Structures are given as structure tokens and as C-alpha cells.
C-alpha angles and dihedrals in degrees: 000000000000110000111257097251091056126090113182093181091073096089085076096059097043093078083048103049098048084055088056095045095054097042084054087041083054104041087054084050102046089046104049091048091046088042082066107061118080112229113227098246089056091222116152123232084264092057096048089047092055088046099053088050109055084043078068106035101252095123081138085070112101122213114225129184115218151187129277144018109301097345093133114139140160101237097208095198102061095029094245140149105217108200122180114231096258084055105043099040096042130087098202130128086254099051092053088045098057090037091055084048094065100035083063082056086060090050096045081059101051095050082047082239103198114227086056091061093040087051089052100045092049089055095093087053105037088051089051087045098041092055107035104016102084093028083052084056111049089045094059089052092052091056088030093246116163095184107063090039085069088042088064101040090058086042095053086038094071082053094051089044088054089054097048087056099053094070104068083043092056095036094053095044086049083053095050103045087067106048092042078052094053106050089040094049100210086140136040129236096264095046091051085065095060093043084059096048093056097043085056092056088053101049089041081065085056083054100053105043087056085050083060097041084055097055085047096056083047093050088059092046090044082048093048091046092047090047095058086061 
């Protein structure tokens, strides 16, 4: 019997979590460098994300500023574009690039694309899993209590699932975002590349937090299968 404050099991997540503390590490990067650079029409993140909307007929989307770095988010609900302050006042490479991101959320929407609405529907499950499902978990091993390890592991799968999920969503806005760029040309060859180059470094963050959903899941199997010694 392993002591309580011992976990063997945290050797799994270690690998995964490095990888999470150094794409967050490179998205801060990326987008503060390409924050920096001024894009040639001059429009801010807020511009870019009107045009790209009436291009595809979403003129009912609201565009929001909101608190917070890198909080921007499409609210689905409401209809609305969410932009931090860094993306909907500036006019950077970066800033159009995050704003055209979201606005691909918006258009996802419209065209019912569905993983979106997968992603949505799964919300209420992955946050019960998220939170109970791998303390659940631990706590079954320590009384020995199958059960509730398995409990767990169900619970913490609808999280993984979100976050699985979550990749072709991301990928696809991302997708979206240059093209949309592109045809509108709100931005030139050259700055396209750096708008690339910050929406990989976001969606490498995606990435990187299922890798560590994943390490998690594998911690509860590798509990189950200690508990049965």
C-alpha cells in the first residue's frame, strides 16, 4: 500500500505537462512578437473581424471587448465575438489573426458545423468529469475501492472526449481564419505567414492540454490495475 501522499501514477502526467507549460510558454511568445508588427492596412483586430463577417453574411454577430489576455472567445449563444483588449484595439499581425480565428467560430456556427455543436453539447459532462472524475478516482485506490476508480475513469472520459473534440474545432477555425484572410486581403503574403505562425502556437496549446487529458485517463487505468495488487 503506497502512503497517501504518494501518487505513483505522476510520473504519467510529468512528460504532459512539460509539453503544456512550454506551448503556453510559445503561444505567449508568438503572439507578443507578432503583436508587435504593425499590419499595412492599418485595420485593428476588431476591423478585420466586421469585415470577415459581412463577407459572410453575419452582420447579426456583435463584437464585444473584453477583459482579459487572450481571453477572446465566439459565445454561441448570444451570437457574440468576444476580443480582449490587445486583439480588438491593435492593429498587429497577431491581433488580426486571433480576431479572424474567432470569427471562423462564428462561421462554423452558421454552417451548423458538427463538431461545434458536439463540443457544446459535451460542456455539462466534461466539467463534472474534469473536476471529480480523477479525484474520484484516487480516492477509490486509497480504500481500495474499484468501484469508484471506474467511476472516475467514465467521469474524466467525457473530458477527454471534450478535448478531443476540440482539435478538429480549433484546427478548422484556424482554417478558416486564413483563407477568409486571404480572399479578403486584409492581410499580405508576408503577414499571412505570421498569422500562421500564431494560430499554430494556439492550437498547439489545444494539443497539449489533451495530451494531458490523456495522461490523466492513463493514470486511473495504471490505479485500477495497482489496486488489484
Amino acid at each position: 500500500m503506497y502512503p497517501f501522499f504518494f501518487d505513483p501514477t505522476m510520473i504519467v502526467l510529468l512528460p504532459a505537462v512539460l509539453i503544456a507549460f512550454y506551448a503556453q510558454y510559445k503561444v505567449k511568445n508568438t503572439f507578443n512578437k507578432y503583436n508587435e508588427v504593425q499590419i499595412t492596412s492599418n485595420l485593428t483586430g476588431a476591423d478585420a473581424a466586421r469585415k470577415i463577417l459581412t463577407r459572410n453574411n453575419l452582420d447579426n454577430v456583435e463584437i464585444r471587448k473584453t477583459d482579459g489576455k487572450l481571453s477572446d472567445h465566439y459565445d454561441p449563444k448570444n451570437k457574440t465575438l468576444n476580443l480582449s483588449s490587445d486583439v480588438y484595439n491593435n492593429n498587429s499581425i497577431a491581433a488580426v489573426g486571433v480576431a479572424a480565428h474567432e470569427v471562423g467560430h462564428a462561421i462554423q456556427d452558421k454552417e451548423n458545423y458538427r463538431p461545434l455543436s458536439l463540443r457544446a453539447s459535451l460542456v455539462p459532462a466534461a466539467n463534472i468529469g474534469s473536476s471529480f472524475g480523477l479525484p474520484l478516482a484516487i480516492f477509490g485506490f486509497f480504500i481500495r475501492a474499484d468501484f469508484l476508480i471506474m467511476t472516475g475513469f467514465v467521469l474524466f472520459s467525457a473530458a477527454f472526449l471534450f478535448h478531443l473534440v476540440t482539435l478538429p474545432v480549433e484546427f478548422n477555425a484556424s482554417n478558416r481564419a486564413i483563407s477568409n484572410l486571404k480572399s479578403t486581403d486584409l492581410l499580405t503574403e508576408t503577414e499571412i505567414k505570421g498569422a500562421k505562425k500564431v494560430l499554430k502556437a494556439a492550437a498547439f496549446t489545444y494539443v497539449a492540454t489533451t495530451l494531458v487529458a490523456l495522461a490523466n485517463m492513463l493514470r486511473i487505468l495504471l490505479l485500477a490495475g495497482m489496486g488489484d495488487d
